[in-house]
Each structure stands twice: as C-alpha cells, then as structure tokens.
Short mmCIF file of C-alpha atoms and ligand atoms in Angstrom, two decimals:
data_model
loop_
_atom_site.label_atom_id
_atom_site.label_comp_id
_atom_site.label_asym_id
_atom_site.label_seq_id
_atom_site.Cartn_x
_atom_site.Cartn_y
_atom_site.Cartn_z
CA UNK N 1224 0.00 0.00 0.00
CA UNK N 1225 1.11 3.43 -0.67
CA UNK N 1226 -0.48 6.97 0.41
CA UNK N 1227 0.45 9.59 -1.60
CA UNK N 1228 -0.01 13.76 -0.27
CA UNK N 1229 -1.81 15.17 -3.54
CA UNK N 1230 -2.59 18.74 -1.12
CA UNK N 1231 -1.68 18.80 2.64
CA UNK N 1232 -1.99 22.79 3.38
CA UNK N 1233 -4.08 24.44 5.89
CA UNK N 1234 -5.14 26.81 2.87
CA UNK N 1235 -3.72 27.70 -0.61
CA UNK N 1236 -1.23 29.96 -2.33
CA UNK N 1237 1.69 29.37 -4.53
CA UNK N 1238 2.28 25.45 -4.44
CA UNK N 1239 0.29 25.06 -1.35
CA UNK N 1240 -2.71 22.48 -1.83
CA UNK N 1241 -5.53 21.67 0.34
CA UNK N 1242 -5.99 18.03 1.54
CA UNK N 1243 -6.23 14.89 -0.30
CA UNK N 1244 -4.39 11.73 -0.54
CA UNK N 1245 -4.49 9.08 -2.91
CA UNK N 1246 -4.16 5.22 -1.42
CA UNK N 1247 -2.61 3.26 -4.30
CA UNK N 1248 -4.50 4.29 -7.82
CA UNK N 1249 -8.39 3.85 -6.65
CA UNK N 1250 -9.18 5.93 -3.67
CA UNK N 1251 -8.77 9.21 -2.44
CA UNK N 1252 -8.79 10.28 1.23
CA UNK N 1253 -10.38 13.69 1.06
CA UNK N 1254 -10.91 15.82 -1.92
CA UNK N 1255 -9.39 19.14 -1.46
CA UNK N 1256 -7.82 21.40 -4.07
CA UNK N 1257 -4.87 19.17 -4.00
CA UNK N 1258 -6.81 16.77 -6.26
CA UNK N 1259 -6.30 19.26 -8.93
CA UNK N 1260 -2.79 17.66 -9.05
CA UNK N 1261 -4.03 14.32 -10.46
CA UNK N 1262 -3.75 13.75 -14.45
CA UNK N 1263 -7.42 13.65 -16.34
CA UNK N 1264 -5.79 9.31 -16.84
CA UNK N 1265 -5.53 9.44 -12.90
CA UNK N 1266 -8.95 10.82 -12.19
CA UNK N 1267 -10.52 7.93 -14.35
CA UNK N 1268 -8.84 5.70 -12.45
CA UNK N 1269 -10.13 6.55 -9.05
CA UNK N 1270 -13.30 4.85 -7.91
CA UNK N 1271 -13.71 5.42 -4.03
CA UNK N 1272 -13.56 8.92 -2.36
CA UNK N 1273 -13.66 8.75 1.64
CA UNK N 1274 -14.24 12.50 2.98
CA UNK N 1275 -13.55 12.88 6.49
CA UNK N 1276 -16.24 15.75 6.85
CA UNK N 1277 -17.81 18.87 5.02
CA UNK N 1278 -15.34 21.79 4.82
CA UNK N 1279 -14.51 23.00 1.27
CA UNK N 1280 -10.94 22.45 1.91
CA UNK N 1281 -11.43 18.61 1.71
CA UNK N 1282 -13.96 17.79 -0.84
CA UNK N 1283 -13.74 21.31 -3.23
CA UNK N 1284 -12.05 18.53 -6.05
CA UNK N 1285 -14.89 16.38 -5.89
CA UNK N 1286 -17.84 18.84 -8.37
CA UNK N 1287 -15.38 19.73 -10.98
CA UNK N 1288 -13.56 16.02 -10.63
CA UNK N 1289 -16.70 14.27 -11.79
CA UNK N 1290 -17.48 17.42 -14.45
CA UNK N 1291 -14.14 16.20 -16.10
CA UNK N 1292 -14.53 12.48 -16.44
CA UNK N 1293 -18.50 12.62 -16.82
CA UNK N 1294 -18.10 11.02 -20.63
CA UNK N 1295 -15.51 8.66 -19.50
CA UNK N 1296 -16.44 6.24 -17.09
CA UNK N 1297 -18.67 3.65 -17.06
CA UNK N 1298 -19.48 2.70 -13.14
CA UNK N 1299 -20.31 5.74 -10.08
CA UNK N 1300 -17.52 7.11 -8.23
CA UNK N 1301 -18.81 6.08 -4.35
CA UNK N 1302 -17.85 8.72 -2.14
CA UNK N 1303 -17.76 6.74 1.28
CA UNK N 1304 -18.66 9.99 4.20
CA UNK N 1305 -20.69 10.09 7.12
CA UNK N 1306 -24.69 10.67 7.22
CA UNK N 1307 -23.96 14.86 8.23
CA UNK N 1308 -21.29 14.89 5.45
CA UNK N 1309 -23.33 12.97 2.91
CA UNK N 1310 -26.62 15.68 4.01
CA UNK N 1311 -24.01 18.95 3.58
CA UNK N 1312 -23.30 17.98 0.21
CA UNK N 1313 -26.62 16.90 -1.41
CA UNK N 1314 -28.20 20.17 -0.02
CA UNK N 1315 -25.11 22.78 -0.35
CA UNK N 1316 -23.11 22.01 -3.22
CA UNK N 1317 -24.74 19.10 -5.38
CA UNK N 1318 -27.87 21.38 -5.35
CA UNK N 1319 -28.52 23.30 -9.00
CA UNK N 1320 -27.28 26.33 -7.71
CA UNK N 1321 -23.68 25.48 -6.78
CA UNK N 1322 -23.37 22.42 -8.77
CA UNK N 1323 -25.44 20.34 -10.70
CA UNK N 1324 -26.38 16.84 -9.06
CA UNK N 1325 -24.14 14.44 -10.33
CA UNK N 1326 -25.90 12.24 -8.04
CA UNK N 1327 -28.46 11.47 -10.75
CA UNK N 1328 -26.59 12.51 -14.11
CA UNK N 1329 -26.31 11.67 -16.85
CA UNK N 1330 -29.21 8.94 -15.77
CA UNK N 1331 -30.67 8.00 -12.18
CA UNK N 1332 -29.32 4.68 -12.77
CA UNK N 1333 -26.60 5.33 -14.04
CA UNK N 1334 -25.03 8.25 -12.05
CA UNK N 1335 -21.35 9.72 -11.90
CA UNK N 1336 -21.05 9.57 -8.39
CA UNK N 1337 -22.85 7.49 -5.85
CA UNK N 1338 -23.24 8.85 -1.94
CA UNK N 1339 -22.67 5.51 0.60
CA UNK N 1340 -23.43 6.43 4.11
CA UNK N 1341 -20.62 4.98 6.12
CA UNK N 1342 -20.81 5.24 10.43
CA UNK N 1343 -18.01 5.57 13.18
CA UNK N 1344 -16.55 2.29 13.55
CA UNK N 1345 -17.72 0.81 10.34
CA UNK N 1346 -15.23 -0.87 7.99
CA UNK N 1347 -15.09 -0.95 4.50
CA UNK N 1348 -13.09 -3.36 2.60
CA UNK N 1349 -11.59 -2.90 -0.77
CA UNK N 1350 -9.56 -5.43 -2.37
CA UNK N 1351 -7.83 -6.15 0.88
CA UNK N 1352 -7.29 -2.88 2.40
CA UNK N 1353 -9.71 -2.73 5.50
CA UNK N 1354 -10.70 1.19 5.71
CA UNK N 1355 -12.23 1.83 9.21
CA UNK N 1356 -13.91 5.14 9.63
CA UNK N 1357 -13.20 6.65 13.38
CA UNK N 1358 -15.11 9.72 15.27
CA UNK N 1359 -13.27 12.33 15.82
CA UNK N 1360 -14.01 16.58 17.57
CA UNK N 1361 -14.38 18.97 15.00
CA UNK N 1362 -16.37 22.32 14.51
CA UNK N 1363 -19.04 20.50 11.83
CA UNK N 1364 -19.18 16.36 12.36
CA UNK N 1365 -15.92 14.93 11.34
CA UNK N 1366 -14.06 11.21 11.16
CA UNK N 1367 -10.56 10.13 10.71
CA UNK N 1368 -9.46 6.94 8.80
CA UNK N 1369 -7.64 3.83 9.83
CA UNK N 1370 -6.28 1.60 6.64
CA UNK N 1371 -5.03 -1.85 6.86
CA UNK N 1372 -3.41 -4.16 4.32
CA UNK N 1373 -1.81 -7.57 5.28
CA UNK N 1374 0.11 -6.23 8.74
CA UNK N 1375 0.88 -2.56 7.72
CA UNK N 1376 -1.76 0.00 9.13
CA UNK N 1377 -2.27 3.58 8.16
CA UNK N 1378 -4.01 6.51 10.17
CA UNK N 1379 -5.44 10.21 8.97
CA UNK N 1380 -7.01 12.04 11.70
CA UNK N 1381 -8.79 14.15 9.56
CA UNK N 1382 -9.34 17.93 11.09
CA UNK N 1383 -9.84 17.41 14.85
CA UNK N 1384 -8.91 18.73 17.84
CA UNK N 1385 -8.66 16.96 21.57
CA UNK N 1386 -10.64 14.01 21.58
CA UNK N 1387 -10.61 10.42 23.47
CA UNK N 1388 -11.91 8.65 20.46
CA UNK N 1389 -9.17 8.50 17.96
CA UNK N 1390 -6.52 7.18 20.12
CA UNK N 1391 -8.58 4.68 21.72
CA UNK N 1392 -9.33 3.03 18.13
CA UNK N 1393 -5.95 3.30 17.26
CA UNK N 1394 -4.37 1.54 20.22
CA UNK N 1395 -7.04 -1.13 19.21
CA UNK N 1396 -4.96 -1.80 16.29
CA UNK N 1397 -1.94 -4.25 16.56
CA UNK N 1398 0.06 -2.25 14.98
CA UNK N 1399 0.31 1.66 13.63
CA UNK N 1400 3.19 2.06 10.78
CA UNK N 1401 2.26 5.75 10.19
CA UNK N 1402 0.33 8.69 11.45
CA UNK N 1403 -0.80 11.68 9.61
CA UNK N 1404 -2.39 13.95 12.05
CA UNK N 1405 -3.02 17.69 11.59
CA UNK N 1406 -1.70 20.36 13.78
CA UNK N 1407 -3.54 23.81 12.70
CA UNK N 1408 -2.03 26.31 14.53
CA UNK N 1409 0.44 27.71 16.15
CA UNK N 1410 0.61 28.12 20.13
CA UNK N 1411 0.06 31.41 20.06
CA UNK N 1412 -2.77 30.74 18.32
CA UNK N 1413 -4.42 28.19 20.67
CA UNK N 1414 -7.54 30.66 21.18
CA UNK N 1415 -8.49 30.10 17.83
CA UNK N 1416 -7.22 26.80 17.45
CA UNK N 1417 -10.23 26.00 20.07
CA UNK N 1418 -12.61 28.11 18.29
CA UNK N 1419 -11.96 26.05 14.84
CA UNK N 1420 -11.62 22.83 16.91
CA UNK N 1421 -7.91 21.92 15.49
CA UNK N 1422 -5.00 21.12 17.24
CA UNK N 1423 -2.14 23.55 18.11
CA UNK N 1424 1.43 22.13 19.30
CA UNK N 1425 -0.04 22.34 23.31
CA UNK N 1426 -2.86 20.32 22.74
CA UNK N 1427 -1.65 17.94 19.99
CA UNK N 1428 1.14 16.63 22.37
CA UNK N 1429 -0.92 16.08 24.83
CA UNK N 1430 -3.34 13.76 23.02
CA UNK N 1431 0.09 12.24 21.51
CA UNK N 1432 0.70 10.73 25.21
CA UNK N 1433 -2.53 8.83 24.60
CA UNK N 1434 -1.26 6.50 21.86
CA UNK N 1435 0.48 2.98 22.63
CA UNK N 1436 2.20 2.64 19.36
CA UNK N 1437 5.26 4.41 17.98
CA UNK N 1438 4.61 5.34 14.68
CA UNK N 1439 5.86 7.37 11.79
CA UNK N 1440 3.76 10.91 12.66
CA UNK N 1441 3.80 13.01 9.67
CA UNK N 1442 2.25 16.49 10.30
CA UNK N 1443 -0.24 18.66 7.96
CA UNK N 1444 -3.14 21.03 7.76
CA UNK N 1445 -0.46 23.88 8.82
CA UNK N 1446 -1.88 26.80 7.83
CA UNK N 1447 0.10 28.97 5.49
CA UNK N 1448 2.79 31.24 6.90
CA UNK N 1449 3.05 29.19 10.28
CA UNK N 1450 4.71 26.03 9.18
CA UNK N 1451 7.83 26.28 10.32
CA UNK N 1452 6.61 27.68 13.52
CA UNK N 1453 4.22 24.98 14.19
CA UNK N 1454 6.97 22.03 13.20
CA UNK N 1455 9.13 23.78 15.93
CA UNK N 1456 7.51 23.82 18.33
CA UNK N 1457 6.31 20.15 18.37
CA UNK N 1458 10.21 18.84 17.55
CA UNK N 1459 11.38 21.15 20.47
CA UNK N 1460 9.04 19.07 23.30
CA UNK N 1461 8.97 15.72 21.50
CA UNK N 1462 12.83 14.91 20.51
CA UNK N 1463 12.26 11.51 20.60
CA UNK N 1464 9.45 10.97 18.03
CA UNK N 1465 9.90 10.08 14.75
CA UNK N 1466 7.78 13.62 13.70
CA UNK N 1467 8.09 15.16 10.11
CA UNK N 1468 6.17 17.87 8.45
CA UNK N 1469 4.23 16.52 5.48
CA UNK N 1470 4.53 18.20 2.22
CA UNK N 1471 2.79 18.62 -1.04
CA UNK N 1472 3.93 15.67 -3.28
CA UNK N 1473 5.10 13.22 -0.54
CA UNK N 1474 4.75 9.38 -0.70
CA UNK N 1475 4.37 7.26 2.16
CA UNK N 1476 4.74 4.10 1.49
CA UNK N 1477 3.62 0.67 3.70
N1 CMP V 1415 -14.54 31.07 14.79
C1 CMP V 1415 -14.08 30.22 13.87
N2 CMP V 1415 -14.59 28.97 13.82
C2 CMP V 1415 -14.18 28.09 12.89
N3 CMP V 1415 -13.24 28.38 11.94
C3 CMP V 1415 -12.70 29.62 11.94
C4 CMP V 1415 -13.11 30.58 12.87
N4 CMP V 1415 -12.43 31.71 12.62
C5 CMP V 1415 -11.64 31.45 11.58
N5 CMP V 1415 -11.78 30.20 11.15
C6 CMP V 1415 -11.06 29.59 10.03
O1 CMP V 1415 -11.99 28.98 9.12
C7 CMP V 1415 -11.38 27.79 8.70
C8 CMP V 1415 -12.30 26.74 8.14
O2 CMP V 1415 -11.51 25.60 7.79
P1 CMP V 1415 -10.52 24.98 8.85
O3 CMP V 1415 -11.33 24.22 9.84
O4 CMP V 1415 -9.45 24.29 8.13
O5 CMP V 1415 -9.85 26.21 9.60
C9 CMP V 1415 -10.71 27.26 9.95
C10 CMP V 1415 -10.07 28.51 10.48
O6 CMP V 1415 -8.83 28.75 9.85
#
C-alpha cells in the first residue's frame, strides 16, 4: 500500500494544496484542491472517495472532478462519508445552484457519483485494504481513517482537535506504521485553534501521550505562513518521536 499527499496545506497559495491523498491508484482520502494535481488518466482511475467531513478544503475537487470524467467512465464514483457529510453535500453544493447533481446525471441509474453512508466504527473493505472510519471533535461532524493491508496499518485524523476517540481506536490496532495527524495552529494561536476545533502544538502533544504505538507521525493542515513555527515547536518538546512535516507531493509508502 502506498499513500500519496496530492494537497496537505491548511489553505492555498503558490504550491500550497488543500488536503487529499491518494491510497494506491483507486481511492482518495479527502478531496481538497490538492486533487487538482491528479492527471485527467488518474482521475478515471479513481473509484472510491472517503471525505472525512464537510469543509470545502477537503472535498472542493470532488464537483469539478466528476465534471471532467462525466463522458468517461462507465461505473459511479462512491464517495464513502458520514450521514452529516453525505446531508451537507446533497443540499449545499450538489444542489442546482452550486453544482449540478451528479448524483443522478447523466441517468438516475446510471449516475457519476454514488453517496454511501458509512458510520463511526464501520469498515469498508476494498480489495484487501480494511478502511475503518473513526469519530473524531471537530467544529461541523468529522471522522478520521484507519487503513489496513496484510500487517501494515495507516491513520489520517482528519481535522480534529482533543478528543478520546481516535486514540482509543488506534491503540485497538496491533500495529500503527504511520500517522498523519493535523496540527492547525500555532501556540500562540491556541484561542483560535479551540474556536476552529484543530490542534495547536499544546494540545496535539498532549493527546500524543494517549497513543500505545510508535509510529511514523507526519504532520499537515499547517496553515500557510506558520509552518515552520508549528513544526518547531512540536520537535522542540517531543525529541524523541519520529515527527516530520508533510509536504505537497510526498509518498508514504507501507
Ligand atoms: N470562529 C471560527 N470557527 C471556525 N473556523 C474559523 C473561525 N475563525 C476562523 N476560522 C477559520 O476557518 C477555517 C475553516 O476551515 P478549517 O477548519 O481548516 O480552519 C478554519 C479557520 O482557519
């Protein structure tokens, strides 16, 4: 299994992408601007979109995604979400006004895209990678995602801030090989951090003490102009993690 980092950013500008990750060449985690990134050939080949909840940031690729490859393919894209996420997209952006609904075009039986309602805990398996949404504490409903294939196991915590229901499902897990988890804001920016229900360095490490395993813990969701701030700050009170910033572009691989 590999996950590449199509968009990783807390926001855009320049290079910077918003977030969305592509597990091996069929399904996307999140569908933020950084989907943009993925050839019309790649788009075709994607078949299962798992949003983690409704901001733009992580499903704005998603409307003009299935625009492009509307002619092209032959069975729905499924975008796997929760029953909030699922209800914030039919009624604010699949709706005639923002977007068409690609939920019943060209044909009601034969759609573009297909919604599945998914629930905390559930799994879904795809061709042996088990994808197990988790709960997770952000400003609008949102989930993280737990991937397994054979013995390696992958985590996203989607946008979240402190919560004692990720780490509990992790340390359920045998084993975690990597961890990308999202760290907002800065410390001086905790105030808001709370506000927007993210993480800043304070809070994140303190939720980090929670988790049994020892993984790989890749960092994103910075917003732009505080990303070397925020990376300091974590590496300067945990020197003995294996902690990297995640950029635009990167490829973790299981
Ligand atoms: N009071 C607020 N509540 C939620 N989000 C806010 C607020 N003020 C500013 N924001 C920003 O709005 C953004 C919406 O997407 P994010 O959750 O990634 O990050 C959020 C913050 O950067």
């Amino acid at each position: 299994m590999q996950v590449r980092t199509l968009g990783c950013s807390g926001g855009i500008g320049g290079e910077l992408r918003t977030t969305c990750f592509q597990v091996d060449d069929d399904i996307l985690i999140d569908a933020g601007t950084g989907l943009g990134n993925l050839s019309l050939e790649q788009m075709k080949g994607i078949r299962h979109i798992f949003l983690t909840h409704s901001h733009l940031d992580h499903l704005a690729g998603i409307p003009l995604m299935v625009d492009s490859i509307f002619g092209d393919i032959t069975e729905p894209v499924v975008v796997h979400a929760a029953p909030a996420t699922l209800a914030a997209l039919r009624e604010h952006i699949f709706n005639w006004v923002i977007w068409p609904d690609f939920s019943i075009l060209p044909t009601a039986s034969r759609p573009v895209i297909r919604f599945e309602a998914m629930q905390p805990g559930e799994v879904v398996e795809l061709d042996g990678r088990r994808i197990e949404m988790i709960e997770v504490n952000h400003v609008v409903p949102g989930v993280a995602y737990c991937i397994e294939k054979g013995v390696k196991t992958f985590a996203f915590s989607g946008d979240t801030t402190t919560n004692d229901t990720l780490w509990p499902a992790l340390n359920r897990h045998a084993r975690l090989d990597a961890l990308v988890v999202e760290c907002a804001f800065a410390d001086e920016d905790e105030a808001l951090s709370q506000k927007a229900f993210h993480y800043c360095p304070r809070t994140l490490i303190a939720d980090l003490a929670k988790l049994n395993h020892r993984p790989r813990i890749y960092i994103t969701h910075l917003k732009p102009g505080a990303e070397d701030r925020i990376v300091a700050q974590l590496q300067a009170r945990l020197p003995d993690l294996e902690l990297r910033r995640l950029s635009g572009g990167q490829l973790i691989r299981l």
